[in-house]
Amino acid sequence: NAGVTQTPKFQVLKTGQSMTLQCAQDMNHEYMSWYRQDPGMGLRLIHYSVGAGITDQGEVPNGYNVSRSTTEDFPLRLLSAAPSQTSVYFCASSGGGWGQETQYFGPGTRLLVL
Amino acid sequence: EDQVTQSPEALRLQEGESSSLNCSYTVSGLRGLFWYRQDPGKGPEFLFTLYSAGEEKEKERLKATLTKKESFLHITAPKPEDSATYLCAVVHYGGSQGNLIFGKGTKLSVKP
């Protein structure tokens, strides 16, 4: 099992550019989520999904879109990048049911917006 | 407001000097409390899940305990390789399914 994988590892964007952060898991988990991590702020939830075709907003969703067409993949789209979106992004997954709340994280994508 | 607070923010220990990290939470109905370890430039690595007050989990030099208001991560005779940031997070019944609320972490440094 590869667990949770994320690509790219590092990306530099210019303000206004768009991009997609990829996330995939091979554990057949129903629940997937995206977090951003900023110094002094801790991990904050952006969007999450409880299964294919179902997504919802987290604490800091503005400027980001998600979709979930398969159980395995949960891409995060930045529509028009802003310097405030410079951060480290983590994808996570879990079984989602009672007793399966433990989330497993990917290695992260470091994003710099100039 | 649902909140998770970790203390101290940073902790420096000598190798072999045991200590504890604290995670206090104010949520309506705890469903689970989680401890993660995060090394620089890496994603959080799962350590423990605790579900009910009085529960304890152990792994090598680490032991996690849970009360109704807080959790402790006890580190016994730490080694330099235990240096990392330790994150605490909770899931509660009042929140959306499975969503974690994280504390800001405790950065642990263990000197040889």
PDB file of C-alpha atoms in Angstrom:
ATOM      1  CA  ASN A   1       0.000   0.000   0.000  1.00  0.00           C
ATOM      2  CA  ALA A   2       1.294   3.439  -0.960  1.00  0.00           C
ATOM      3  CA  GLY A   3      -1.164   5.066   1.465  1.00  0.00           C
ATOM      4  CA  VAL A   4      -1.909   8.701   0.606  1.00  0.00           C
ATOM      5  CA  THR A   5       0.103  10.221  -2.230  1.00  0.00           C
ATOM      6  CA  GLN A   6       0.279  13.850  -3.299  1.00  0.00           C
ATOM      7  CA  THR A   7       1.702  15.585  -6.355  1.00  0.00           C
ATOM      8  CA  PRO A   8       3.517  17.827  -6.947  1.00  0.00           C
ATOM      9  CA  LYS A   9       5.824  18.082  -3.941  1.00  0.00           C
ATOM     10  CA  PHE A  10       6.606  21.715  -4.628  1.00  0.00           C
ATOM     11  CA  GLN A  11       5.107  24.356  -6.914  1.00  0.00           C
ATOM     12  CA  VAL A  12       5.697  28.029  -7.639  1.00  0.00           C
ATOM     13  CA  LEU A  13       2.842  30.029  -9.142  1.00  0.00           C
ATOM     14  CA  LYS A  14       2.318  33.605 -10.174  1.00  0.00           C
ATOM     15  CA  THR A  15      -0.657  35.535  -8.864  1.00  0.00           C
ATOM     16  CA  GLY A  16      -3.732  34.744 -10.948  1.00  0.00           C
ATOM     17  CA  GLN A  17      -2.531  31.377 -12.240  1.00  0.00           C
ATOM     18  CA  SER A  18      -4.561  28.250 -11.647  1.00  0.00           C
ATOM     19  CA  MET A  19      -3.430  24.769 -10.743  1.00  0.00           C
ATOM     20  CA  THR A  20      -4.608  21.432  -9.388  1.00  0.00           C
ATOM     21  CA  LEU A  21      -3.065  19.644  -6.432  1.00  0.00           C
ATOM     22  CA  GLN A  22      -3.454  15.897  -6.800  1.00  0.00           C
ATOM     23  CA  CYS A  23      -4.288  13.464  -4.006  1.00  0.00           C
ATOM     24  CA  ALA A  24      -4.823   9.727  -4.226  1.00  0.00           C
ATOM     25  CA  GLN A  25      -5.274   6.933  -1.688  1.00  0.00           C
ATOM     26  CA  ASP A  26      -5.243   3.166  -2.114  1.00  0.00           C
ATOM     27  CA  MET A  27      -6.867   2.192   1.205  1.00  0.00           C
ATOM     28  CA  ASN A  28     -10.466   2.278  -0.086  1.00  0.00           C
ATOM     29  CA  HIS A  29     -11.266   5.074   2.360  1.00  0.00           C
ATOM     30  CA  GLU A  30     -14.570   6.877   2.031  1.00  0.00           C
ATOM     31  CA  TYR A  31     -13.527  10.060   3.810  1.00  0.00           C
ATOM     32  CA  MET A  32     -10.925  12.406   2.292  1.00  0.00           C
ATOM     33  CA  SER A  33      -9.928  15.931   3.224  1.00  0.00           C
ATOM     34  CA  TRP A  34      -7.602  18.807   2.417  1.00  0.00           C
ATOM     35  CA  TYR A  35      -5.793  20.894   5.020  1.00  0.00           C
ATOM     36  CA  ARG A  36      -3.443  23.821   4.829  1.00  0.00           C
ATOM     37  CA  GLN A  37      -0.696  24.394   7.362  1.00  0.00           C
ATOM     38  CA  ASP A  38       0.665  27.848   8.076  1.00  0.00           C
ATOM     39  CA  PRO A  39       3.192  28.916  10.739  1.00  0.00           C
ATOM     40  CA  GLY A  40       1.464  29.684  14.024  1.00  0.00           C
ATOM     41  CA  MET A  41      -1.954  28.643  12.676  1.00  0.00           C
ATOM     42  CA  GLY A  42      -1.911  24.883  12.859  1.00  0.00           C
ATOM     43  CA  LEU A  43      -3.706  22.676  10.355  1.00  0.00           C
ATOM     44  CA  ARG A  44      -6.973  24.072   9.003  1.00  0.00           C
ATOM     45  CA  LEU A  45      -9.592  22.178   7.016  1.00  0.00           C
ATOM     46  CA  ILE A  46     -10.273  23.448   3.488  1.00  0.00           C
ATOM     47  CA  HIS A  47     -12.704  20.926   1.966  1.00  0.00           C
ATOM     48  CA  TYR A  48     -13.703  17.370   2.652  1.00  0.00           C
ATOM     49  CA  SER A  49     -15.586  14.495   1.077  1.00  0.00           C
ATOM     50  CA  VAL A  50     -17.501  11.648   2.708  1.00  0.00           C
ATOM     51  CA  GLY A  51     -17.668   9.613  -0.481  1.00  0.00           C
ATOM     52  CA  ALA A  52     -17.593   9.766  -4.269  1.00  0.00           C
ATOM     53  CA  GLY A  53     -19.795  12.581  -5.534  1.00  0.00           C
ATOM     54  CA  ILE A  54     -20.131  14.244  -2.121  1.00  0.00           C
ATOM     55  CA  THR A  55     -18.052  17.230  -1.023  1.00  0.00           C
ATOM     56  CA  ASP A  56     -18.436  20.003   1.518  1.00  0.00           C
ATOM     57  CA  GLN A  57     -16.637  23.073   2.812  1.00  0.00           C
ATOM     58  CA  GLY A  58     -14.355  23.206   5.802  1.00  0.00           C
ATOM     59  CA  GLU A  59     -13.051  26.128   7.802  1.00  0.00           C
ATOM     60  CA  VAL A  60     -11.164  27.973   5.011  1.00  0.00           C
ATOM     61  CA  PRO A  61     -12.747  27.089   1.616  1.00  0.00           C
ATOM     62  CA  ASN A  62     -12.516  30.423  -0.223  1.00  0.00           C
ATOM     63  CA  GLY A  63     -10.408  30.303  -3.370  1.00  0.00           C
ATOM     64  CA  TYR A  64     -10.451  26.497  -3.605  1.00  0.00           C
ATOM     65  CA  ASN A  65     -12.606  23.966  -5.446  1.00  0.00           C
ATOM     66  CA  VAL A  66     -12.825  20.207  -5.082  1.00  0.00           C
ATOM     67  CA  SER A  67     -14.586  17.298  -6.723  1.00  0.00           C
ATOM     68  CA  ARG A  68     -14.699  13.568  -5.976  1.00  0.00           C
ATOM     69  CA  SER A  69     -15.474  11.426  -8.998  1.00  0.00           C
ATOM     70  CA  THR A  70     -13.814   8.262  -7.641  1.00  0.00           C
ATOM     71  CA  THR A  71     -13.137   6.814  -4.195  1.00  0.00           C
ATOM     72  CA  GLU A  72      -9.386   7.011  -4.784  1.00  0.00           C
ATOM     73  CA  ASP A  73      -8.867  10.606  -5.953  1.00  0.00           C
ATOM     74  CA  PHE A  74      -9.619  13.986  -4.421  1.00  0.00           C
ATOM     75  CA  PRO A  75      -7.997  16.885  -6.338  1.00  0.00           C
ATOM     76  CA  LEU A  76      -7.849  20.423  -4.994  1.00  0.00           C
ATOM     77  CA  ARG A  77      -8.104  23.258  -7.502  1.00  0.00           C
ATOM     78  CA  LEU A  78      -6.862  26.798  -7.071  1.00  0.00           C
ATOM     79  CA  LEU A  79      -8.823  28.912  -9.526  1.00  0.00           C
ATOM     80  CA  SER A  80      -6.819  32.146  -9.345  1.00  0.00           C
ATOM     81  CA  ALA A  81      -3.832  31.891  -7.030  1.00  0.00           C
ATOM     82  CA  ALA A  82      -3.153  34.645  -4.501  1.00  0.00           C
ATOM     83  CA  PRO A  83      -0.099  35.201  -2.272  1.00  0.00           C
ATOM     84  CA  SER A  84      -2.305  34.395   0.749  1.00  0.00           C
ATOM     85  CA  GLN A  85      -2.525  30.833  -0.581  1.00  0.00           C
ATOM     86  CA  THR A  86       1.198  30.294  -0.049  1.00  0.00           C
ATOM     87  CA  SER A  87       1.174  27.374   2.333  1.00  0.00           C
ATOM     88  CA  VAL A  88       1.792  23.667   2.765  1.00  0.00           C
ATOM     89  CA  TYR A  89      -1.166  21.546   1.708  1.00  0.00           C
ATOM     90  CA  PHE A  90      -1.925  18.119   3.118  1.00  0.00           C
ATOM     91  CA  CYS A  91      -4.424  15.566   1.953  1.00  0.00           C
ATOM     92  CA  ALA A  92      -5.767  12.963   4.381  1.00  0.00           C
ATOM     93  CA  SER A  93      -8.111   9.987   4.325  1.00  0.00           C
ATOM     94  CA  SER A  94      -9.962   7.736   6.750  1.00  0.00           C
ATOM     95  CA  GLY A  95     -12.542   4.982   6.795  1.00  0.00           C
ATOM     96  CA  GLY A  96     -15.001   7.586   8.044  1.00  0.00           C
ATOM     97  CA  GLY A  97     -17.269   5.353  10.047  1.00  0.00           C
ATOM     98  CA  TRP A  98     -17.574   4.749  13.774  1.00  0.00           C
ATOM     99  CA  GLY A  99     -14.205   3.612  15.072  1.00  0.00           C
ATOM    100  CA  GLN A 100     -12.565   4.539  11.751  1.00  0.00           C
ATOM    101  CA  GLU A 101     -11.985   8.215  12.362  1.00  0.00           C
ATOM    102  CA  THR A 102      -8.186   8.008  12.282  1.00  0.00           C
ATOM    103  CA  GLN A 103      -6.956  10.065   9.349  1.00  0.00           C
ATOM    104  CA  TYR A 104      -3.774   9.237   7.456  1.00  0.00           C
ATOM    105  CA  PHE A 105      -1.886  12.068   5.822  1.00  0.00           C
ATOM    106  CA  GLY A 106       0.062  12.447   2.611  1.00  0.00           C
ATOM    107  CA  PRO A 107       3.551  13.977   2.407  1.00  0.00           C
ATOM    108  CA  GLY A 108       2.290  17.435   1.460  1.00  0.00           C
ATOM    109  CA  THR A 109       2.596  19.954  -1.366  1.00  0.00           C
ATOM    110  CA  ARG A 110       4.525  23.166  -0.738  1.00  0.00           C
ATOM    111  CA  LEU A 111       3.003  26.030  -2.701  1.00  0.00           C
ATOM    112  CA  LEU A 112       4.582  29.438  -3.203  1.00  0.00           C
ATOM    113  CA  VAL A 113       2.502  32.151  -4.883  1.00  0.00           C
ATOM    114  CA  LEU A 114       4.450  35.168  -6.067  1.00  0.00           C
TER     115      LEU A 114
ATOM    116  CA  GLU B   1     -16.245  27.657  20.522  1.00  0.00           C
ATOM    117  CA  ASP B   2     -14.661  24.263  19.839  1.00  0.00           C
ATOM    118  CA  GLN B   3     -11.001  24.512  20.673  1.00  0.00           C
ATOM    119  CA  VAL B   4      -7.848  22.434  21.120  1.00  0.00           C
ATOM    120  CA  THR B   5      -4.927  23.933  23.054  1.00  0.00           C
ATOM    121  CA  GLN B   6      -1.507  22.357  23.338  1.00  0.00           C
ATOM    122  CA  SER B   7       1.179  23.238  25.844  1.00  0.00           C
ATOM    123  CA  PRO B   8       3.969  23.993  26.000  1.00  0.00           C
ATOM    124  CA  GLU B   9       4.590  25.420  22.529  1.00  0.00           C
ATOM    125  CA  ALA B  10       8.172  24.202  22.689  1.00  0.00           C
ATOM    126  CA  LEU B  11       9.989  21.816  24.984  1.00  0.00           C
ATOM    127  CA  ARG B  12      13.709  21.134  25.252  1.00  0.00           C
ATOM    128  CA  LEU B  13      14.832  17.961  26.996  1.00  0.00           C
ATOM    129  CA  GLN B  14      18.092  16.219  27.616  1.00  0.00           C
ATOM    130  CA  GLU B  15      18.304  12.655  26.426  1.00  0.00           C
ATOM    131  CA  GLY B  16      16.773  10.446  29.087  1.00  0.00           C
ATOM    132  CA  GLU B  17      14.819  13.291  30.745  1.00  0.00           C
ATOM    133  CA  SER B  18      11.160  12.213  30.876  1.00  0.00           C
ATOM    134  CA  SER B  19       8.339  14.737  30.491  1.00  0.00           C
ATOM    135  CA  SER B  20       4.746  15.229  29.350  1.00  0.00           C
ATOM    136  CA  LEU B  21       2.951  17.214  26.663  1.00  0.00           C
ATOM    137  CA  ASN B  22      -0.549  18.505  27.300  1.00  0.00           C
ATOM    138  CA  CYS B  23      -3.592  18.775  25.031  1.00  0.00           C
ATOM    139  CA  SER B  24      -6.725  20.360  26.481  1.00  0.00           C
ATOM    140  CA  TYR B  25      -9.976  20.498  24.542  1.00  0.00           C
ATOM    141  CA  THR B  26     -13.351  22.179  24.750  1.00  0.00           C
ATOM    142  CA  VAL B  27     -15.749  20.407  22.402  1.00  0.00           C
ATOM    143  CA  SER B  28     -19.319  19.234  22.719  1.00  0.00           C
ATOM    144  CA  GLY B  29     -19.148  15.470  22.892  1.00  0.00           C
ATOM    145  CA  LEU B  30     -15.740  13.995  22.170  1.00  0.00           C
ATOM    146  CA  ARG B  31     -15.811  11.272  19.533  1.00  0.00           C
ATOM    147  CA  GLY B  32     -12.051  10.694  19.417  1.00  0.00           C
ATOM    148  CA  LEU B  33      -8.710  12.308  20.252  1.00  0.00           C
ATOM    149  CA  PHE B  34      -5.671  11.782  18.067  1.00  0.00           C
ATOM    150  CA  TRP B  35      -1.942  12.275  18.483  1.00  0.00           C
ATOM    151  CA  TYR B  36       0.328  12.756  15.495  1.00  0.00           C
ATOM    152  CA  ARG B  37       4.056  13.260  15.084  1.00  0.00           C
ATOM    153  CA  GLN B  38       5.309  15.613  12.386  1.00  0.00           C
ATOM    154  CA  ASP B  39       8.916  15.834  11.226  1.00  0.00           C
ATOM    155  CA  PRO B  40      10.128  18.915   9.301  1.00  0.00           C
ATOM    156  CA  GLY B  41       8.994  18.826   5.690  1.00  0.00           C
ATOM    157  CA  LYS B  42       6.814  15.749   6.218  1.00  0.00           C
ATOM    158  CA  GLY B  43       3.142  15.008   6.702  1.00  0.00           C
ATOM    159  CA  PRO B  44       1.687  14.187  10.135  1.00  0.00           C
ATOM    160  CA  GLU B  45       2.321  10.583  11.139  1.00  0.00           C
ATOM    161  CA  PHE B  46      -0.385   8.867  13.160  1.00  0.00           C
ATOM    162  CA  LEU B  47       0.526   7.778  16.697  1.00  0.00           C
ATOM    163  CA  PHE B  48      -2.580   7.124  18.818  1.00  0.00           C
ATOM    164  CA  THR B  49      -6.360   7.303  18.907  1.00  0.00           C
ATOM    165  CA  LEU B  50      -8.161   7.591  22.272  1.00  0.00           C
ATOM    166  CA  TYR B  51     -11.929   7.338  22.575  1.00  0.00           C
ATOM    167  CA  SER B  52     -12.919   7.502  26.233  1.00  0.00           C
ATOM    168  CA  ALA B  53     -11.726   8.935  29.546  1.00  0.00           C
ATOM    169  CA  GLY B  54      -9.340   6.601  31.312  1.00  0.00           C
ATOM    170  CA  GLU B  55      -8.057   5.064  28.105  1.00  0.00           C
ATOM    171  CA  GLU B  56      -4.283   4.694  27.652  1.00  0.00           C
ATOM    172  CA  LYS B  57      -2.174   3.706  24.641  1.00  0.00           C
ATOM    173  CA  GLU B  58       1.570   2.998  24.490  1.00  0.00           C
ATOM    174  CA  LYS B  59       4.150   2.810  21.751  1.00  0.00           C
ATOM    175  CA  GLU B  60       7.834   2.467  22.560  1.00  0.00           C
ATOM    176  CA  ARG B  61       8.741   5.500  24.726  1.00  0.00           C
ATOM    177  CA  LEU B  62       5.375   7.208  24.242  1.00  0.00           C
ATOM    178  CA  LYS B  63       2.230   6.821  26.326  1.00  0.00           C
ATOM    179  CA  ALA B  64      -0.990   8.725  25.689  1.00  0.00           C
ATOM    180  CA  THR B  65      -3.714   9.169  28.297  1.00  0.00           C
ATOM    181  CA  LEU B  66      -7.156  10.766  28.192  1.00  0.00           C
ATOM    182  CA  THR B  67      -9.406  12.488  30.731  1.00  0.00           C
ATOM    183  CA  LYS B  68     -12.695  14.308  30.189  1.00  0.00           C
ATOM    184  CA  LYS B  69     -10.898  17.618  29.638  1.00  0.00           C
ATOM    185  CA  GLU B  70      -7.413  16.821  28.406  1.00  0.00           C
ATOM    186  CA  SER B  71      -4.893  14.343  27.112  1.00  0.00           C
ATOM    187  CA  PHE B  72      -1.248  13.852  27.978  1.00  0.00           C
ATOM    188  CA  LEU B  73       1.539  12.449  25.862  1.00  0.00           C
ATOM    189  CA  HIS B  74       4.165  11.085  28.239  1.00  0.00           C
ATOM    190  CA  ILE B  75       7.663  10.616  26.889  1.00  0.00           C
ATOM    191  CA  THR B  76       9.861   8.291  28.925  1.00  0.00           C
ATOM    192  CA  ALA B  77      13.654   8.463  28.595  1.00  0.00           C
ATOM    193  CA  PRO B  78      13.499  10.296  25.244  1.00  0.00           C
ATOM    194  CA  LYS B  79      16.145   9.968  22.566  1.00  0.00           C
ATOM    195  CA  PRO B  80      17.245  12.571  19.982  1.00  0.00           C
ATOM    196  CA  GLU B  81      15.205  10.772  17.329  1.00  0.00           C
ATOM    197  CA  ASP B  82      12.049  11.666  19.288  1.00  0.00           C
ATOM    198  CA  SER B  83      12.619  15.299  18.306  1.00  0.00           C
ATOM    199  CA  ALA B  84       9.606  16.424  16.270  1.00  0.00           C
ATOM    200  CA  THR B  85       6.425  18.457  16.513  1.00  0.00           C
ATOM    201  CA  TYR B  86       3.613  16.576  18.228  1.00  0.00           C
ATOM    202  CA  LEU B  87       0.090  17.429  17.156  1.00  0.00           C
ATOM    203  CA  CYS B  88      -3.170  16.772  18.970  1.00  0.00           C
ATOM    204  CA  ALA B  89      -6.553  16.740  17.227  1.00  0.00           C
ATOM    205  CA  VAL B  90     -10.154  15.893  18.118  1.00  0.00           C
ATOM    206  CA  VAL B  91     -13.302  14.786  16.357  1.00  0.00           C
ATOM    207  CA  HIS B  92     -16.554  15.586  18.086  1.00  0.00           C
ATOM    208  CA  TYR B  93     -20.207  14.709  17.630  1.00  0.00           C
ATOM    209  CA  GLY B  94     -21.165  18.332  17.061  1.00  0.00           C
ATOM    210  CA  GLY B  95     -18.900  18.722  14.049  1.00  0.00           C
ATOM    211  CA  SER B  96     -19.131  17.477  10.491  1.00  0.00           C
ATOM    212  CA  GLN B  97     -18.420  13.818  10.019  1.00  0.00           C
ATOM    213  CA  GLY B  98     -14.780  13.003  10.594  1.00  0.00           C
ATOM    214  CA  ASN B  99     -13.494  16.572  10.639  1.00  0.00           C
ATOM    215  CA  LEU B 100     -10.422  17.068  12.810  1.00  0.00           C
ATOM    216  CA  ILE B 101      -9.829  20.143  14.954  1.00  0.00           C
ATOM    217  CA  PHE B 102      -6.093  20.535  15.494  1.00  0.00           C
ATOM    218  CA  GLY B 103      -4.033  22.196  18.166  1.00  0.00           C
ATOM    219  CA  LYS B 104      -0.993  24.197  17.118  1.00  0.00           C
ATOM    220  CA  GLY B 105       1.455  21.569  18.289  1.00  0.00           C
ATOM    221  CA  THR B 106       4.356  21.170  20.694  1.00  0.00           C
ATOM    222  CA  LYS B 107       7.843  21.267  19.217  1.00  0.00           C
ATOM    223  CA  LEU B 108      10.030  18.812  21.100  1.00  0.00           C
ATOM    224  CA  SER B 109      13.819  18.955  20.967  1.00  0.00           C
ATOM    225  CA  VAL B 110      15.861  16.217  22.637  1.00  0.00           C
ATOM    226  CA  LYS B 111      19.563  16.932  23.029  1.00  0.00           C
ATOM    227  CA  PRO B 112      22.132  14.137  23.397  1.00  0.00           C
TER     228      PRO B 112
END
